[in-house]
Amino acid sequence: MSILAGILYSNEILFQGFIDGLVYALIAMGLVLIYKATGVINFAQGAIGTFGGFVMGMLMVNYGLPYWLAAILAIAASAVFQQSPNFW
């Protein structure tokens, strides 16, 4: 039984590593796209992503919202945060 649990656990780790790699690839593509288009290294997308992750974590932990609802609200909050410099 422990061998089967080890195999299932290793598949879970491989899947999580694959998902993490996809996320890192998307972040890298965003940085390269901005740099190639403007010639300026801009780390603002990291700040926006961090803000969204913080909002999602706070919504789940402090308010007990389900994952999917917290993700939708965090995406909306990140979009508002991204556009906030345009309002001033």
JSON list of C-alpha atoms in Angstrom, two decimals:
[
{"chain": "A", "resi": 1, "resn": "MET", "atom": "CA", "xyz": [0.00, 0.00, 0.00]},
{"chain": "A", "resi": 2, "resn": "SER", "atom": "CA", "xyz": [2.82, 2.43, 0.75]},
{"chain": "A", "resi": 3, "resn": "ILE", "atom": "CA", "xyz": [4.28, 1.89, -2.74]},
{"chain": "A", "resi": 4, "resn": "LEU", "atom": "CA", "xyz": [0.98, 2.87, -4.32]},
{"chain": "A", "resi": 5, "resn": "ALA", "atom": "CA", "xyz": [0.78, 5.96, -2.09]},
{"chain": "A", "resi": 6, "resn": "GLY", "atom": "CA", "xyz": [4.32, 6.90, -3.11]},
{"chain": "A", "resi": 7, "resn": "ILE", "atom": "CA", "xyz": [3.47, 6.61, -6.81]},
{"chain": "A", "resi": 8, "resn": "LEU", "atom": "CA", "xyz": [0.34, 8.72, -6.44]},
{"chain": "A", "resi": 9, "resn": "TYR", "atom": "CA", "xyz": [2.21, 11.30, -4.39]},
{"chain": "A", "resi": 10, "resn": "SER", "atom": "CA", "xyz": [5.01, 11.55, -6.95]},
{"chain": "A", "resi": 11, "resn": "ASN", "atom": "CA", "xyz": [2.46, 12.09, -9.74]},
{"chain": "A", "resi": 12, "resn": "GLU", "atom": "CA", "xyz": [0.95, 14.91, -7.73]},
{"chain": "A", "resi": 13, "resn": "ILE", "atom": "CA", "xyz": [4.37, 16.51, -7.32]},
{"chain": "A", "resi": 14, "resn": "LEU", "atom": "CA", "xyz": [5.07, 16.18, -11.04]},
{"chain": "A", "resi": 15, "resn": "PHE", "atom": "CA", "xyz": [1.74, 17.75, -11.93]},
{"chain": "A", "resi": 16, "resn": "GLN", "atom": "CA", "xyz": [2.30, 20.65, -9.51]},
{"chain": "A", "resi": 17, "resn": "GLY", "atom": "CA", "xyz": [5.78, 21.18, -10.95]},
{"chain": "A", "resi": 18, "resn": "PHE", "atom": "CA", "xyz": [4.33, 21.24, -14.46]},
{"chain": "A", "resi": 19, "resn": "ILE", "atom": "CA", "xyz": [1.74, 23.84, -13.45]},
{"chain": "A", "resi": 20, "resn": "ASP", "atom": "CA", "xyz": [4.38, 25.96, -11.70]},
{"chain": "A", "resi": 21, "resn": "GLY", "atom": "CA", "xyz": [6.55, 25.80, -14.82]},
{"chain": "A", "resi": 22, "resn": "LEU", "atom": "CA", "xyz": [3.66, 27.00, -16.97]},
{"chain": "A", "resi": 23, "resn": "VAL", "atom": "CA", "xyz": [3.06, 29.94, -14.64]},
{"chain": "A", "resi": 24, "resn": "TYR", "atom": "CA", "xyz": [6.74, 30.90, -14.70]},
{"chain": "A", "resi": 25, "resn": "ALA", "atom": "CA", "xyz": [6.75, 30.65, -18.50]},
{"chain": "A", "resi": 26, "resn": "LEU", "atom": "CA", "xyz": [3.77, 33.00, -18.73]},
{"chain": "A", "resi": 27, "resn": "ILE", "atom": "CA", "xyz": [5.48, 35.50, -16.43]},
{"chain": "A", "resi": 28, "resn": "ALA", "atom": "CA", "xyz": [8.68, 35.33, -18.48]},
{"chain": "A", "resi": 29, "resn": "MET", "atom": "CA", "xyz": [6.78, 35.77, -21.75]},
{"chain": "A", "resi": 30, "resn": "GLY", "atom": "CA", "xyz": [5.06, 38.84, -20.32]},
{"chain": "A", "resi": 31, "resn": "LEU", "atom": "CA", "xyz": [8.38, 40.38, -19.28]},
{"chain": "A", "resi": 32, "resn": "VAL", "atom": "CA", "xyz": [9.94, 39.67, -22.68]},
{"chain": "A", "resi": 33, "resn": "LEU", "atom": "CA", "xyz": [6.93, 41.03, -24.55]},
{"chain": "A", "resi": 34, "resn": "ILE", "atom": "CA", "xyz": [7.00, 44.29, -22.59]},
{"chain": "A", "resi": 35, "resn": "TYR", "atom": "CA", "xyz": [10.76, 44.63, -22.99]},
{"chain": "A", "resi": 36, "resn": "LYS", "atom": "CA", "xyz": [10.71, 43.96, -26.74]},
{"chain": "A", "resi": 37, "resn": "ALA", "atom": "CA", "xyz": [7.82, 46.38, -27.31]},
{"chain": "A", "resi": 38, "resn": "THR", "atom": "CA", "xyz": [9.13, 49.28, -25.21]},
{"chain": "A", "resi": 39, "resn": "GLY", "atom": "CA", "xyz": [12.82, 48.64, -24.60]},
{"chain": "A", "resi": 40, "resn": "VAL", "atom": "CA", "xyz": [12.21, 49.17, -20.87]},
{"chain": "A", "resi": 41, "resn": "ILE", "atom": "CA", "xyz": [12.32, 46.51, -18.19]},
{"chain": "A", "resi": 42, "resn": "ASN", "atom": "CA", "xyz": [9.01, 46.85, -16.35]},
{"chain": "A", "resi": 43, "resn": "PHE", "atom": "CA", "xyz": [8.30, 44.79, -13.25]},
{"chain": "A", "resi": 44, "resn": "ALA", "atom": "CA", "xyz": [4.81, 46.22, -12.70]},
{"chain": "A", "resi": 45, "resn": "GLN", "atom": "CA", "xyz": [3.18, 42.93, -13.69]},
{"chain": "A", "resi": 46, "resn": "GLY", "atom": "CA", "xyz": [4.91, 41.32, -10.73]},
{"chain": "A", "resi": 47, "resn": "ALA", "atom": "CA", "xyz": [3.40, 43.91, -8.41]},
{"chain": "A", "resi": 48, "resn": "ILE", "atom": "CA", "xyz": [-0.04, 43.37, -9.91]},
{"chain": "A", "resi": 49, "resn": "GLY", "atom": "CA", "xyz": [0.27, 39.59, -9.60]},
{"chain": "A", "resi": 50, "resn": "THR", "atom": "CA", "xyz": [1.48, 39.87, -6.02]},
{"chain": "A", "resi": 51, "resn": "PHE", "atom": "CA", "xyz": [-1.42, 42.17, -5.18]},
{"chain": "A", "resi": 52, "resn": "GLY", "atom": "CA", "xyz": [-3.88, 39.68, -6.68]},
{"chain": "A", "resi": 53, "resn": "GLY", "atom": "CA", "xyz": [-2.35, 36.80, -4.74]},
{"chain": "A", "resi": 54, "resn": "PHE", "atom": "CA", "xyz": [-2.50, 38.81, -1.53]},
{"chain": "A", "resi": 55, "resn": "VAL", "atom": "CA", "xyz": [-6.15, 39.73, -2.11]},
{"chain": "A", "resi": 56, "resn": "MET", "atom": "CA", "xyz": [-7.04, 36.12, -2.89]},
{"chain": "A", "resi": 57, "resn": "GLY", "atom": "CA", "xyz": [-5.29, 34.84, 0.21]},
{"chain": "A", "resi": 58, "resn": "MET", "atom": "CA", "xyz": [-6.97, 37.42, 2.42]},
{"chain": "A", "resi": 59, "resn": "LEU", "atom": "CA", "xyz": [-10.40, 36.64, 0.98]},
{"chain": "A", "resi": 60, "resn": "MET", "atom": "CA", "xyz": [-9.95, 32.91, 1.55]},
{"chain": "A", "resi": 61, "resn": "VAL", "atom": "CA", "xyz": [-8.40, 33.10, 5.02]},
{"chain": "A", "resi": 62, "resn": "ASN", "atom": "CA", "xyz": [-10.18, 36.07, 6.60]},
{"chain": "A", "resi": 63, "resn": "TYR", "atom": "CA", "xyz": [-13.58, 35.82, 4.94]},
{"chain": "A", "resi": 64, "resn": "GLY", "atom": "CA", "xyz": [-13.76, 32.08, 4.25]},
{"chain": "A", "resi": 65, "resn": "LEU", "atom": "CA", "xyz": [-14.65, 32.48, 0.57]},
{"chain": "A", "resi": 66, "resn": "PRO", "atom": "CA", "xyz": [-14.29, 29.45, -1.70]},
{"chain": "A", "resi": 67, "resn": "TYR", "atom": "CA", "xyz": [-11.27, 29.27, -3.99]},
{"chain": "A", "resi": 68, "resn": "TRP", "atom": "CA", "xyz": [-13.10, 30.02, -7.25]},
{"chain": "A", "resi": 69, "resn": "LEU", "atom": "CA", "xyz": [-14.91, 33.08, -5.87]},
{"chain": "A", "resi": 70, "resn": "ALA", "atom": "CA", "xyz": [-11.75, 34.45, -4.26]},
{"chain": "A", "resi": 71, "resn": "ALA", "atom": "CA", "xyz": [-9.90, 33.98, -7.58]},
{"chain": "A", "resi": 72, "resn": "ILE", "atom": "CA", "xyz": [-12.54, 35.89, -9.54]},
{"chain": "A", "resi": 73, "resn": "LEU", "atom": "CA", "xyz": [-12.59, 38.74, -7.02]},
{"chain": "A", "resi": 74, "resn": "ALA", "atom": "CA", "xyz": [-8.78, 38.85, -6.92]},
{"chain": "A", "resi": 75, "resn": "ILE", "atom": "CA", "xyz": [-8.61, 39.11, -10.72]},
{"chain": "A", "resi": 76, "resn": "ALA", "atom": "CA", "xyz": [-11.13, 41.97, -10.60]},
{"chain": "A", "resi": 77, "resn": "ALA", "atom": "CA", "xyz": [-9.16, 43.69, -7.82]},
{"chain": "A", "resi": 78, "resn": "SER", "atom": "CA", "xyz": [-5.94, 43.31, -9.81]},
{"chain": "A", "resi": 79, "resn": "ALA", "atom": "CA", "xyz": [-7.58, 44.86, -12.87]},
{"chain": "A", "resi": 80, "resn": "VAL", "atom": "CA", "xyz": [-8.73, 47.84, -10.79]},
{"chain": "A", "resi": 81, "resn": "PHE", "atom": "CA", "xyz": [-5.27, 48.10, -9.19]},
{"chain": "A", "resi": 82, "resn": "GLN", "atom": "CA", "xyz": [-3.64, 48.05, -12.62]},
{"chain": "A", "resi": 83, "resn": "GLN", "atom": "CA", "xyz": [-5.83, 50.88, -13.89]},
{"chain": "A", "resi": 84, "resn": "SER", "atom": "CA", "xyz": [-5.56, 52.99, -10.73]},
{"chain": "A", "resi": 85, "resn": "PRO", "atom": "CA", "xyz": [-2.64, 55.18, -12.00]},
{"chain": "A", "resi": 86, "resn": "ASN", "atom": "CA", "xyz": [-4.86, 56.24, -14.90]},
{"chain": "A", "resi": 87, "resn": "PHE", "atom": "CA", "xyz": [-7.41, 57.78, -12.52]},
{"chain": "A", "resi": 88, "resn": "TRP", "atom": "CA", "xyz": [-5.02, 60.31, -10.98]}
]
